[in-house]
Structure formats: C-alpha cells, structure tokens
Amino acid sequence: MIFAMPAFLWYLVFLVGPLASVFVVSLTNATTLIAPREFVGLENFRTMFGDDVFWMAVRNTAVQVGVVVPVMVVLGFMLGYYLFLRPPLAGLLRILFFTSALLSVATKAMVFYAILAPDGLVNQGLETIGLETLARNWLADPATTLPVIMAVDLWSGVGFLAVLFGAQLTALPADVIEASRIDGCGHWRSMWHVAYGMIRGFVGIVAMLQYLWTLFLSAATVLLLTSGGPGTSSVTLSYLVYSKAFQQSDIGYSQAVGVVLFVLGLAGAVAIRSALRSRV
Amino acid sequence: MRRPGLLVSHVLVWVYALLLALPLYYLLMSSFKDNTEIFTNAFGLPESWSFENYRLAWEYVSLGKGLTNSALVTVAAIALALVVVVPAAYALATNSGRLGKLVERSLALGFLIPGFAALVPTVLLAIWLDLYQTRTFLVLYYVGTSVPLSVVLITQYMRTIPRELEESARLDGANRLQVLLRIYAPLAMPAVATVMLLTFINIWNEYLIALVVAGPSTDVRTAQVALPTLVTNVSAEYGLLTAGTVITLLPIYAAYLLLRRRMENALVTGAMKG
C-alpha cells in the first residue's frame, strides 16, 4: 500500500484540501488573496442572501441548468441511437463530433466571439436567408447573452454525448434491439422502450456528470464572452465565485457562493442519480 | 418502419452537423481575411492565402511563449503523474484489503469534483507554497487533478492481469518494485496510453486555473490564457483572433489526426468510467 500513498497524498493536498477550505474561507472576512482574515461566522451568507446579484445568478443558473442538461441528454441520446444504426457517413459525423469535443473553453469562446460579431457569420447568415430582422448584437443584448452562454455548451456537447451513448449501445448484445425491430417496433419505440431501458443507468451517470459540469464550469465562458453583462443578465453562480474573488476583492462572499454551489451540486447529483437509477 | 420518419431524422442530424461545421469553416477562412473581407464575405474563400494574420497574432500576444509554456507544463505534469499514478494503481489492483477499497472509493468520488469548485483555495495554496504565478504550481496541481481518474482507469486494467505472473516472479526472488516495473507496468501500457492522452487533452485545454494561478506574465502564461487576450490587445481584429485560435488548436488537433482511434477511445473511456 506504500505505493499508493504519494498519489493519495497528492489527491488530498491539491483536491480535497482546497475543497474543504471553501467552507472555512466562507466564514471569514477575507477581501483579497493576501489580506489577513478573521472569523465572522455567517456574515457572508447574510450579505449574500440579501444581495440582488446573487438571486439573479441563482435564477440564471437555474435556467441554464434546467435547459442545457435535459436538452443535451435527450438530443444526445437520440443522436447516439442514430449513430448506433450505422447510418451513411457515420464516420464523418464522428470526426465532427470529436473535433468539437477537443475544443478548449477558450477556443470555443473565441469561435463564438467571432461568429456573433456585429457583422459576423450569424448576422450575415440571417441576412442571406432574409431574416435580417433577427440580426442583433448578440453579446450586448440582455435578452440574448444567457442563451448564448447556453448555446456554447449545447453546440459542442450534444455531439460528444451522442458518441458516448452510441458506444454504449454498440457494446450491448445486438440481438435485443434487433429482435424488437423484427417484432414490429418502429425506431421511435425501439429507441425509447428498448435501447433507453438497457442503458438507463448509464444515461443517469452522464446526466449527473453533465449537471455538475454545467453547474460548475460556466465561469470561463461567461468571463470570456459577456463578463456577466450587460448589467447582470448573464451572471451565473459559477461566474459569481470568480468575479467576487478576483475582480471585486470579496473572497469571503465568493466562497459563500462556493458553498451554495457545492450544496446544489451534491443535492442535484444525488437526485439525478436516484431518479435515473438502473433498473437492471 | 415509416420511411418519412427516418428521412426527417437524417435531415435533422445533418442540420446539426452543418451547425457544427460552419463556425469551424468560418474560423479557418476568417484567419486569412481582414475585417472588411470578413464582414462582407463571411462564407466565401479568402481572396488570398496570406499568413499575415498568423504572424501578427503570434507576435501580439507572444503565442510562441504561450505554446512553449503549455508544452512544458503538459509534458512535466504527464511525466510526474505517471510516476505517482502507476505504482498507486499497482498497489490497489493487487491489494484487496479494506484500506485499499477505501482509497479507491474516495478517488472515484474525487473524479466527480470539478477542480473549479475549489478555485480560490487553490490560489491560496499556491501562495502558501510560495509558488504563486509559477509554472511549477500548475504542474503540481495538474498532477493532482489527474490522479483520481488515472488511478481508477489503470487499476481496473491491472486487475485483468493474472496474479500467477506476480507469484511466479516472486518465487524467482523479484521484489514488489521489480514486479511492477517488469510485469505490471509493461502489460498495462494500453491503459497508461489512454491516461496519457486524456491528461494531455485536459491539461492543454485547461483555462481558469491557469488564468488565476499563472497570472498575466507572458513568461508564465499558457497558450489558452494568452489567446483570449487577443480580444483586448487588438480590439475587434477578427482575422488575428481567428488565426490565433487556429494556432492554439493546432497541436491537439494534429495529435487527433495522428492518433485518431486511440484518442477517440481515450475520450470515450474517460467519460464512461464515471
């Protein structure tokens, strides 16, 4: 077991320790990274719960998670079933899906920054097909900033989930789904009644992971595309943790939000996992 | 089977494929155009295939330094991670005691925690270790984040290696370390390769921790952190911006084209073991 100790210590020092510290720092009045801090009890939580920006972030995060996770998992599953049927040009689709999965958050943000430019791909495209009334400044309009943040996730995420679900379906004994097809099930029924039933547990795991990623990881996209604005129209909880700590010098508040995120993450993950537990 | 249904799904799938491909095509084409050409002709091929945008983007935000830093951090972290992870996987795979189970369980949980959850304390840790704004801290930190998934993947693979191999080697007088180095590590190479590719992708693409830990100095910052500064450095020059994005993408995409099957397997395996 001595061989396992360095890895385990590394894990404790760089992952578990910092995570536990979130709770400690949230109870202090730390302003900047190096300022001295004192224990102030639940003061930060009181400030946070009385802050409109926090509630805006809660609302935006709820919308974001509530739309992105179900849409991505359902479309991903249907597309995965499609890949499983070995349609024509499936190889080309796979390359495209993996390509989008390899983009970093910074490159994805730059791609969206470029296509959403006032005279960029999207607005020129809308003009070409006669919908120029829909053209707008996507990153500066409070009505579109949050949808853009969600679109960045969905754009590349659906394809990658499809590859995962497709691989999982291919790994099943092939005859069950084929048998259901011979019994006269249409693709729609065989997809939802047979294929879904067989990988339900796996769908649950993917949904849970996607929930955690969507909840925690939007800070970078928001920072790079909208900085939460205009106003607070695209502030998410994840971005609030970042901006309170590194832009507004309020580390204590930032970590109080961090605690809220952690609790939401844990509760949501457990809920999704038990709702979609494998019946097999 | 109702044929129209299948036709509709073909169409919908390819509409999505087009939505994925078009921005990437636009990215590549814009990198050879200037703003006027981009704004008037988003879809067409560029008038000339000049690499001027690439040269300027490279210079303006020191992308060369950024790529070097990314490469150094990535290679060092992968090497160090292997030294830490492979022995741990060996210990867990060959030990069925209660302690081993406990360690493995807690690592499997750790895989669920996105590193970002502890963004601020991670920076505090860097300051406390006196490694704030250094590449060294990034290396150490990335090793930490790769531990849970890497150990779990390699352990699972090593469990499939017959225990008789170890027993007979031990009878011949080999110690645990020799068994690890001569039998288990070589036999587990497929899993080790998967872990190396996953770690490569994750570290190369990581943004937020690299941003807050490494800071703005061009000597330390990675390519991912350098790239978005093109937006503020050269306001709204979309040709430069897209050229910089293509440069940043190139190393990982070249790896993908070279090792397509392996890379796809790694991504799928990495996501499936949750």
Coordinates of C-alpha atoms in Angstrom, one line a residue:
Chain A
M1 CA 0.0 0.0 0.0
I2 CA 3.0 2.3 0.4
F3 CA 3.0 2.6 -3.4
A4 CA -0.4 4.2 -3.3
M5 CA 0.5 6.9 -0.7
P6 CA 2.1 9.5 -3.0
A7 CA -0.9 9.6 -5.3
F8 CA -3.4 9.7 -2.4
L9 CA -1.5 12.5 -0.6
W10 CA -1.4 14.4 -3.9
Y11 CA -5.1 14.0 -4.1
L12 CA -5.6 15.2 -0.6
V13 CA -3.4 18.2 -0.8
F14 CA -4.5 19.5 -4.2
L15 CA -8.1 18.5 -4.4
V16 CA -9.7 17.5 -1.1
G17 CA -7.9 20.1 1.0
P18 CA -8.8 23.1 -1.2
L19 CA -12.4 21.9 -1.5
A20 CA -12.7 21.7 2.3
S21 CA -11.1 25.2 2.6
V22 CA -14.0 26.6 0.7
F23 CA -16.2 26.1 3.8
V24 CA -13.6 27.7 6.1
V25 CA -12.9 30.7 4.0
S26 CA -16.6 31.3 3.6
L27 CA -16.8 32.1 7.3
T28 CA -14.1 34.8 7.2
N29 CA -14.0 38.4 6.1
A30 CA -11.1 37.9 3.6
T31 CA -11.1 40.6 1.0
T32 CA -8.1 39.9 -1.2
L33 CA -5.9 36.8 -1.5
I34 CA -3.2 38.0 0.8
A35 CA -5.2 40.2 3.3
P36 CA -5.5 39.0 6.9
R37 CA -8.8 37.4 7.6
E38 CA -10.9 37.0 10.7
F39 CA -13.7 34.6 11.6
V40 CA -17.1 36.4 11.1
G41 CA -19.5 33.4 11.3
L42 CA -22.3 33.5 8.8
E43 CA -21.9 37.2 8.0
N44 CA -21.0 36.5 4.3
F45 CA -24.1 34.3 3.9
R46 CA -26.3 37.1 5.4
T47 CA -24.8 39.6 2.9
M48 CA -25.2 37.1 0.0
F49 CA -28.8 36.2 0.7
G50 CA -29.7 39.9 0.8
D51 CA -27.9 40.7 -2.5
D52 CA -29.9 41.0 -5.7
V53 CA -27.0 40.0 -7.8
F54 CA -26.9 36.6 -6.0
W55 CA -30.5 36.0 -6.7
M56 CA -30.1 37.0 -10.4
A57 CA -27.2 34.4 -10.5
V58 CA -29.4 31.8 -8.9
R59 CA -32.2 32.5 -11.5
N60 CA -29.7 32.4 -14.4
T61 CA -28.1 29.2 -13.2
A62 CA -31.5 27.6 -12.7
V63 CA -32.5 28.5 -16.3
Q64 CA -29.1 27.4 -17.6
V65 CA -29.0 24.0 -15.9
G66 CA -32.7 23.4 -16.4
V67 CA -32.4 23.9 -20.2
V68 CA -28.9 22.7 -21.0
V69 CA -28.9 19.4 -19.1
P70 CA -32.2 17.9 -20.3
V71 CA -31.8 19.2 -23.9
M72 CA -28.3 17.9 -24.1
V73 CA -29.0 14.5 -22.7
V74 CA -32.2 13.9 -24.7
L75 CA -30.8 15.1 -28.0
G76 CA -27.5 13.3 -27.3
F77 CA -29.3 10.1 -26.6
M78 CA -31.4 10.3 -29.8
L79 CA -28.4 11.2 -31.9
G80 CA -26.5 8.3 -30.2
Y81 CA -29.2 5.9 -31.2
Y82 CA -28.9 7.3 -34.7
L83 CA -25.1 6.6 -34.8
F84 CA -25.8 3.1 -33.4
L85 CA -27.8 2.3 -36.5
R86 CA -24.7 2.9 -38.6
P87 CA -26.2 5.5 -41.0
P88 CA -24.4 6.6 -44.1
L89 CA -21.4 8.9 -43.5
A90 CA -21.4 8.0 -39.7
G91 CA -17.6 8.2 -39.8
L92 CA -17.7 11.8 -40.9
L93 CA -20.2 12.7 -38.2
R94 CA -17.9 11.0 -35.6
I95 CA -14.9 13.1 -36.7
L96 CA -17.0 16.3 -36.5
F97 CA -18.3 15.4 -33.0
F98 CA -14.9 14.6 -31.7
T99 CA -13.5 17.8 -33.2
S100 CA -15.9 19.9 -31.2
A101 CA -15.2 17.8 -28.1
L102 CA -11.5 18.7 -28.4
L103 CA -12.0 22.4 -28.4
S104 CA -11.0 24.1 -25.2
V105 CA -13.3 26.5 -23.4
A106 CA -11.1 29.4 -24.5
T107 CA -11.1 28.4 -28.2
K108 CA -14.9 27.8 -28.1
A109 CA -15.4 31.2 -26.6
M110 CA -13.3 32.7 -29.4
V111 CA -15.3 30.9 -32.0
F112 CA -18.5 32.3 -30.6
Y113 CA -17.0 35.7 -30.2
A114 CA -16.1 35.7 -33.9
I115 CA -19.4 34.3 -35.3
L116 CA -21.5 36.6 -33.1
A117 CA -19.6 39.8 -34.1
P118 CA -22.0 42.5 -35.3
D119 CA -21.1 41.7 -39.0
G120 CA -20.1 38.1 -38.3
L121 CA -21.2 34.8 -39.5
V122 CA -24.6 34.7 -37.7
N123 CA -25.8 38.1 -38.7
Q124 CA -24.6 37.7 -42.3
G125 CA -26.3 34.3 -42.4
L126 CA -29.6 35.7 -41.2
E127 CA -29.4 38.4 -43.8
T128 CA -28.7 35.8 -46.5
I129 CA -31.8 33.9 -45.7
G130 CA -34.0 37.0 -45.4
L131 CA -34.2 37.1 -41.6
E132 CA -32.2 40.3 -41.1
T133 CA -34.8 41.5 -38.5
L134 CA -33.4 38.8 -36.2
A135 CA -29.9 40.1 -36.5
R136 CA -28.6 41.9 -33.4
N137 CA -25.6 42.5 -31.2
W138 CA -25.8 39.1 -29.6
L139 CA -23.2 39.7 -26.9
A140 CA -24.5 43.1 -25.8
D141 CA -28.3 42.4 -25.7
P142 CA -29.5 41.4 -22.3
A143 CA -32.1 39.2 -23.9
T144 CA -29.6 37.0 -25.7
T145 CA -26.5 36.8 -23.5
L146 CA -27.7 34.0 -21.3
P147 CA -29.0 31.9 -24.3
V148 CA -25.6 32.4 -26.0
I149 CA -23.8 31.0 -22.9
M150 CA -26.1 28.0 -23.0
A151 CA -25.6 27.6 -26.8
V152 CA -21.9 27.4 -26.4
D153 CA -22.4 24.3 -24.2
L154 CA -25.0 22.7 -26.3
W155 CA -23.2 23.3 -29.6
S156 CA -20.3 21.0 -28.8
G157 CA -21.9 18.9 -26.0
V158 CA -24.7 17.2 -27.9
G159 CA -22.3 15.6 -30.4
F160 CA -20.0 14.3 -27.8
L161 CA -22.8 12.8 -25.7
A162 CA -24.1 11.1 -28.8
V163 CA -20.7 9.4 -29.3
L164 CA -20.8 8.2 -25.7
F165 CA -24.4 6.9 -26.0
G166 CA -23.7 5.3 -29.4
A167 CA -20.6 3.5 -28.0
Q168 CA -22.6 2.2 -25.0
L169 CA -25.4 0.9 -27.3
T170 CA -22.9 -0.8 -29.6
A171 CA -21.5 -2.6 -26.6
L172 CA -24.9 -4.2 -25.8
P173 CA -25.7 -7.6 -27.2
A174 CA -27.0 -6.6 -30.6
D175 CA -29.9 -9.1 -30.9
V176 CA -32.2 -7.5 -28.3
I177 CA -32.7 -4.3 -30.2
E178 CA -32.8 -6.2 -33.5
A179 CA -35.4 -8.5 -32.0
S180 CA -37.6 -5.6 -31.0
R181 CA -37.3 -4.2 -34.5
I182 CA -38.4 -7.6 -36.0
D183 CA -41.3 -7.7 -33.6
G184 CA -42.5 -4.6 -35.4
C185 CA -41.4 -1.8 -33.2
G186 CA -40.7 1.4 -35.1
H187 CA -37.4 3.2 -34.4
W188 CA -39.1 5.6 -32.1
R189 CA -40.4 2.8 -29.8
S190 CA -37.3 0.7 -30.0
M191 CA -35.2 3.7 -29.1
W192 CA -37.2 4.8 -26.0
H193 CA -38.6 1.4 -24.8
V194 CA -35.7 -1.0 -25.6
A195 CA -32.5 0.9 -26.1
Y196 CA -33.2 3.5 -23.3
G197 CA -34.2 0.8 -20.9
M198 CA -31.0 -1.0 -21.4
I199 CA -28.7 1.9 -20.8
R200 CA -30.8 3.8 -18.4
G201 CA -28.2 3.6 -15.6
F202 CA -25.5 5.0 -17.9
V203 CA -27.8 7.8 -19.1
G204 CA -28.2 8.7 -15.4
I205 CA -24.5 8.8 -14.8
V206 CA -24.0 11.0 -17.9
A207 CA -26.9 13.3 -16.9
M208 CA -25.3 13.7 -13.4
L209 CA -21.9 14.5 -14.8
Q210 CA -23.3 16.9 -17.3
Y211 CA -25.3 18.6 -14.5
L212 CA -22.1 19.1 -12.4
W213 CA -20.1 20.4 -15.4
T214 CA -22.8 22.8 -16.4
L215 CA -23.3 24.0 -12.8
F216 CA -19.6 24.5 -12.0
L217 CA -17.9 25.3 -15.3
S218 CA -19.7 28.2 -16.9
A219 CA -17.4 30.8 -15.3
A220 CA -14.8 30.7 -18.1
T221 CA -17.4 31.0 -20.9
V222 CA -19.2 33.9 -19.1
L223 CA -15.9 35.7 -18.4
L224 CA -14.7 35.5 -21.9
L225 CA -17.9 36.3 -23.7
T226 CA -20.0 38.7 -21.6
S227 CA -18.3 39.2 -18.2
G228 CA -21.8 38.6 -16.8
G229 CA -23.3 41.6 -18.6
P230 CA -24.9 43.7 -19.8
G231 CA -25.8 44.5 -16.2
T232 CA -26.2 41.2 -14.5
S233 CA -28.1 39.5 -17.4
S234 CA -25.6 36.6 -17.7
V235 CA -24.2 36.3 -14.3
T236 CA -24.2 32.6 -13.2
L237 CA -23.2 31.3 -9.7
S238 CA -20.0 29.8 -11.1
Y239 CA -19.1 33.2 -12.6
L240 CA -20.0 35.0 -9.3
V241 CA -17.5 32.9 -7.5
Y242 CA -14.8 34.0 -9.9
S243 CA -15.8 37.7 -10.1
K244 CA -16.3 38.2 -6.4
A245 CA -12.9 36.7 -5.7
F246 CA -10.7 38.1 -8.5
Q247 CA -12.5 41.3 -9.7
Q248 CA -14.3 42.6 -6.6
S249 CA -11.9 41.6 -3.8
D250 CA -14.5 39.9 -1.7
I251 CA -13.1 36.4 -1.1
G252 CA -15.4 35.6 1.8
Y253 CA -18.5 36.3 -0.2
S254 CA -17.1 34.4 -3.2
Q255 CA -16.6 31.3 -1.1
A256 CA -20.1 31.6 0.5
V257 CA -21.3 31.3 -3.1
G258 CA -18.9 28.4 -3.5
V259 CA -20.6 26.6 -0.6
V260 CA -24.0 27.2 -2.2
L261 CA -22.6 25.7 -5.4
F262 CA -21.3 22.7 -3.6
V263 CA -24.6 22.0 -1.9
L264 CA -26.5 22.4 -5.1
G265 CA -24.0 20.1 -6.9
L266 CA -24.3 17.4 -4.2
A267 CA -28.1 17.6 -3.9
G268 CA -28.6 17.7 -7.7
A269 CA -26.2 14.8 -8.4
V270 CA -27.9 12.6 -5.8
A271 CA -31.4 13.5 -7.1
I272 CA -30.5 12.7 -10.7
R273 CA -28.7 9.5 -9.8
S274 CA -31.6 8.2 -7.8
A275 CA -34.2 9.3 -10.4
L276 CA -32.4 7.5 -13.2
R277 CA -31.0 4.5 -11.4
S278 CA -30.5 1.4 -13.5
R279 CA -33.4 -1.0 -13.1
V280 CA -31.3 -4.0 -14.2
Chain B
M1 CA -40.9 1.4 -40.4
R2 CA -42.3 4.7 -41.6
R3 CA -39.8 6.0 -44.1
P4 CA -40.6 9.7 -43.7
G5 CA -39.6 9.5 -40.0
L6 CA -36.1 8.2 -40.9
L7 CA -35.7 10.9 -43.6
V8 CA -36.6 13.6 -41.1
S9 CA -34.0 12.3 -38.7
H10 CA -31.3 12.2 -41.4
V11 CA -32.1 15.8 -42.2
L12 CA -32.1 17.0 -38.6
V13 CA -28.8 15.2 -37.9
W14 CA -27.2 16.9 -40.9
V15 CA -28.5 20.3 -39.9
Y16 CA -26.8 19.9 -36.6
A17 CA -23.6 18.7 -38.3
L18 CA -23.8 21.8 -40.5
L19 CA -24.2 24.0 -37.4
L20 CA -21.0 22.4 -36.0
A21 CA -19.0 22.6 -39.2
L22 CA -19.9 26.1 -40.4
P23 CA -18.4 28.0 -37.5
L24 CA -15.2 25.9 -37.8
Y25 CA -15.1 26.6 -41.5
Y26 CA -15.7 30.3 -40.8
L27 CA -12.9 30.2 -38.2
L28 CA -10.4 28.9 -40.7
M29 CA -11.4 31.1 -43.6
S30 CA -11.5 34.3 -41.5
S31 CA -8.0 33.6 -40.3
F32 CA -6.8 34.5 -43.9
K33 CA -9.1 37.6 -44.3
D34 CA -9.1 41.1 -42.9
N35 CA -12.1 42.7 -41.2
T36 CA -13.6 44.2 -44.3
E37 CA -13.4 40.9 -46.2
I38 CA -14.9 39.0 -43.2
F39 CA -17.8 41.5 -42.8
T40 CA -18.7 41.5 -46.4
N41 CA -18.0 37.9 -47.4
A42 CA -18.3 35.6 -44.4
F43 CA -18.9 32.4 -46.4
G44 CA -16.5 32.6 -49.3
L45 CA -12.9 31.6 -49.7
P46 CA -10.4 34.3 -48.9
E47 CA -9.1 36.4 -51.8
S48 CA -5.5 35.5 -50.9
W49 CA -4.0 32.9 -48.7
S50 CA -1.7 35.2 -46.7
F51 CA -0.3 34.1 -43.3
E52 CA 0.0 37.8 -42.2
N53 CA -2.7 37.3 -39.5
Y54 CA -0.9 34.3 -38.1
R55 CA 2.4 36.3 -37.9
L56 CA 0.7 39.2 -36.2
A57 CA -1.3 37.1 -33.8
W58 CA 1.8 35.2 -32.9
E59 CA 3.7 38.4 -32.1
Y60 CA 1.0 40.5 -30.4
V61 CA 0.3 38.1 -27.5
S62 CA 3.5 36.1 -27.6
L63 CA 1.8 32.9 -28.6
G64 CA 5.1 31.2 -29.1
K65 CA 5.9 31.6 -25.5
G66 CA 2.4 30.6 -24.5
L67 CA 2.7 27.4 -26.6
T68 CA 6.1 26.6 -25.1
N69 CA 4.7 27.1 -21.6
S70 CA 1.8 24.9 -22.3
A71 CA 4.0 22.2 -23.7
L72 CA 6.4 22.4 -20.8
V73 CA 3.6 22.2 -18.2
T74 CA 1.8 19.4 -20.0
V75 CA 4.9 17.2 -20.6
A76 CA 6.2 17.7 -17.0
A77 CA 2.7 17.0 -15.5
I78 CA 2.2 13.9 -17.5
A79 CA 5.6 12.5 -16.6
L80 CA 5.2 13.2 -12.9
A81 CA 1.7 11.9 -12.9
L82 CA 2.8 8.6 -14.3
V83 CA 5.5 8.2 -11.6
V84 CA 2.8 8.8 -9.0
V85 CA -0.2 7.1 -10.6
V86 CA 1.2 3.8 -11.9
P87 CA 2.6 2.5 -8.6
A88 CA -0.7 3.5 -6.9
A89 CA -2.7 1.6 -9.4
Y90 CA -0.5 -1.5 -8.9
A91 CA -0.9 -1.3 -5.2
L92 CA -4.7 -1.0 -5.4
A93 CA -5.0 -3.7 -8.1
T94 CA -3.0 -6.3 -6.1
N95 CA -4.4 -5.4 -2.7
S96 CA -7.8 -6.5 -1.6
G97 CA -7.6 -5.1 1.9
R98 CA -10.1 -2.7 3.4
L99 CA -7.7 0.3 3.3
G100 CA -7.3 -0.2 -0.5
K101 CA -11.0 -0.3 -1.0
L102 CA -11.4 2.9 1.0
V103 CA -8.7 4.7 -1.0
E104 CA -10.2 3.6 -4.3
R105 CA -13.7 4.7 -3.3
S106 CA -12.6 8.1 -2.3
L107 CA -10.6 8.5 -5.5
A108 CA -13.7 7.5 -7.5
L109 CA -15.6 10.3 -5.7
G110 CA -12.9 12.7 -6.5
F111 CA -13.4 12.2 -10.2
L112 CA -16.8 13.9 -9.7
I113 CA -15.5 17.1 -8.3
P114 CA -14.7 19.6 -11.0
G115 CA -11.4 21.3 -10.0
F116 CA -13.0 24.6 -10.4
A117 CA -15.1 24.0 -7.3
A118 CA -12.0 25.0 -5.2
L119 CA -10.7 27.8 -7.4
V120 CA -10.0 30.3 -4.7
P121 CA -8.4 27.9 -2.1
T122 CA -6.2 26.5 -4.9
V123 CA -4.8 30.0 -5.4
L124 CA -4.4 30.3 -1.6
L125 CA -2.5 27.0 -1.7
A126 CA -0.2 28.3 -4.4
I127 CA 0.6 31.5 -2.3
W128 CA 1.1 29.4 0.8
L129 CA 3.6 27.1 -1.0
D130 CA 5.3 30.2 -2.3
L131 CA 4.6 29.0 -5.9
Y132 CA 2.1 31.7 -6.9
Q133 CA 2.4 32.7 -10.6
T134 CA 4.8 29.8 -11.4
R135 CA 4.5 27.0 -13.9
T136 CA 5.7 24.7 -11.1
F137 CA 2.5 25.0 -9.3
L138 CA 0.5 24.4 -12.4
V139 CA 2.4 21.1 -12.9
L140 CA 1.9 20.0 -9.3
Y141 CA -1.8 21.0 -9.4
Y142 CA -2.5 19.2 -12.7
V143 CA -0.9 16.0 -11.4
G144 CA -3.4 16.2 -8.5
T145 CA -6.4 16.6 -10.8
S146 CA -5.3 13.7 -13.0
V147 CA -4.8 11.3 -10.0
P148 CA -8.4 10.2 -9.4
L149 CA -9.4 9.2 -13.0
S150 CA -5.9 7.9 -13.9
V151 CA -5.6 5.6 -10.9
V152 CA -9.1 4.2 -11.3
L153 CA -8.6 3.5 -15.0
I154 CA -5.2 1.8 -14.6
T155 CA -6.3 -0.1 -11.5
Q156 CA -9.2 -1.6 -13.4
Y157 CA -7.0 -2.6 -16.3
M158 CA -4.3 -4.1 -14.0
R159 CA -7.0 -6.3 -12.3
T160 CA -7.2 -8.2 -15.6
I161 CA -3.5 -9.2 -15.3
P162 CA -3.3 -12.8 -13.9
R163 CA -1.9 -12.9 -10.4
E164 CA 0.1 -16.0 -11.2
L165 CA 2.6 -13.9 -13.1
E166 CA 3.4 -12.0 -10.0
E167 CA 3.5 -15.1 -7.8
S168 CA 6.0 -16.9 -10.1
A169 CA 8.2 -13.8 -10.3
R170 CA 8.2 -13.5 -6.5
L171 CA 9.2 -17.2 -6.3
D172 CA 12.1 -16.3 -8.5
G173 CA 13.2 -13.7 -6.0
A174 CA 11.8 -10.5 -7.5
N175 CA 10.6 -7.8 -5.1
R176 CA 7.4 -5.7 -5.5
L177 CA 9.1 -2.9 -7.3
Q178 CA 10.6 -5.3 -9.8
V179 CA 7.3 -7.0 -10.4
L180 CA 5.7 -3.6 -11.0
L181 CA 8.4 -2.4 -13.4
R182 CA 8.9 -5.6 -15.4
I183 CA 5.5 -7.1 -15.4
Y184 CA 2.6 -4.8 -14.5
A185 CA 3.7 -1.6 -16.0
P186 CA 4.6 -3.0 -19.4
L187 CA 1.4 -5.1 -19.6
A188 CA -0.8 -2.1 -18.6
M189 CA 0.6 0.0 -21.4
P190 CA -2.8 0.3 -23.2
A191 CA -4.4 1.8 -20.1
V192 CA -1.4 4.0 -19.5
A193 CA -1.5 5.3 -23.0
T194 CA -5.2 6.2 -22.6
V195 CA -4.5 8.0 -19.4
M196 CA -1.6 10.0 -21.0
L197 CA -3.8 11.1 -23.9
L198 CA -6.6 12.1 -21.5
T199 CA -4.2 14.0 -19.3
F200 CA -2.8 15.7 -22.3
I201 CA -6.2 16.9 -23.6
N202 CA -7.3 18.1 -20.1
I203 CA -4.1 20.0 -19.3
W204 CA -3.6 21.5 -22.7
N205 CA -7.2 22.8 -22.7
E206 CA -7.4 24.0 -19.1
Y207 CA -8.2 27.7 -18.8
L208 CA -9.4 29.0 -15.5
I209 CA -6.9 27.7 -13.1
A210 CA -4.1 28.6 -15.5
L211 CA -5.5 32.1 -15.6
V212 CA -5.8 32.7 -11.9
V213 CA -2.6 30.9 -10.8
A214 CA -0.2 31.7 -13.6
G215 CA -1.3 35.3 -14.0
P216 CA -0.7 37.7 -16.8
S217 CA 3.1 37.5 -17.3
T218 CA 3.9 36.2 -20.8
D219 CA 6.8 34.2 -19.3
V220 CA 4.4 32.0 -17.4
R221 CA 1.0 32.1 -19.0
T222 CA -0.2 29.2 -21.2
A223 CA -1.5 29.4 -24.7
Q224 CA -5.1 29.1 -23.5
V225 CA -4.6 32.1 -21.3
A226 CA -2.7 34.1 -24.0
L227 CA -5.3 33.5 -26.7
P228 CA -8.2 35.5 -25.3
T229 CA -6.0 38.5 -24.7
L230 CA -6.1 39.0 -28.4
V231 CA -9.6 40.4 -27.9
T232 CA -8.4 43.2 -25.6
N233 CA -5.0 43.6 -27.2
V234 CA -6.1 44.2 -30.7
S235 CA -9.7 45.3 -30.4
A236 CA -12.0 43.6 -32.8
E237 CA -9.4 42.4 -35.4
Y238 CA -11.3 39.2 -36.2
G239 CA -8.7 37.9 -38.6
L240 CA -6.0 38.0 -36.0
L241 CA -8.3 36.5 -33.4
T242 CA -9.3 33.6 -35.6
A243 CA -5.7 33.0 -36.7
G244 CA -4.6 32.9 -33.0
T245 CA -7.4 30.4 -32.3
V246 CA -6.3 28.1 -35.1
I247 CA -2.7 28.2 -33.8
T248 CA -3.8 27.3 -30.3
L249 CA -6.0 24.4 -31.6
L250 CA -3.3 23.0 -33.9
P251 CA -1.2 20.9 -31.5
I252 CA -4.2 19.0 -30.1
Y253 CA -5.8 18.6 -33.5
A254 CA -2.6 17.3 -35.0
A255 CA -2.5 14.7 -32.2
Y256 CA -6.0 13.8 -33.0
L257 CA -5.4 13.3 -36.7
L258 CA -2.3 11.2 -36.0
L259 CA -3.8 9.1 -33.2
R260 CA -7.5 9.2 -34.2
R261 CA -8.6 5.8 -32.9
R262 CA -6.6 5.9 -29.7
M263 CA -7.7 9.5 -28.9
E264 CA -11.4 8.6 -29.5
N265 CA -11.1 5.6 -27.3
A266 CA -9.4 7.6 -24.6
L267 CA -12.2 10.2 -24.6
V268 CA -14.9 7.6 -24.5
T269 CA -13.2 5.5 -21.8
G270 CA -12.5 8.6 -19.7
A271 CA -16.1 9.6 -19.8
M272 CA -17.6 6.1 -19.3
K273 CA -15.9 5.2 -16.1
G274 CA -17.8 7.7 -14.1

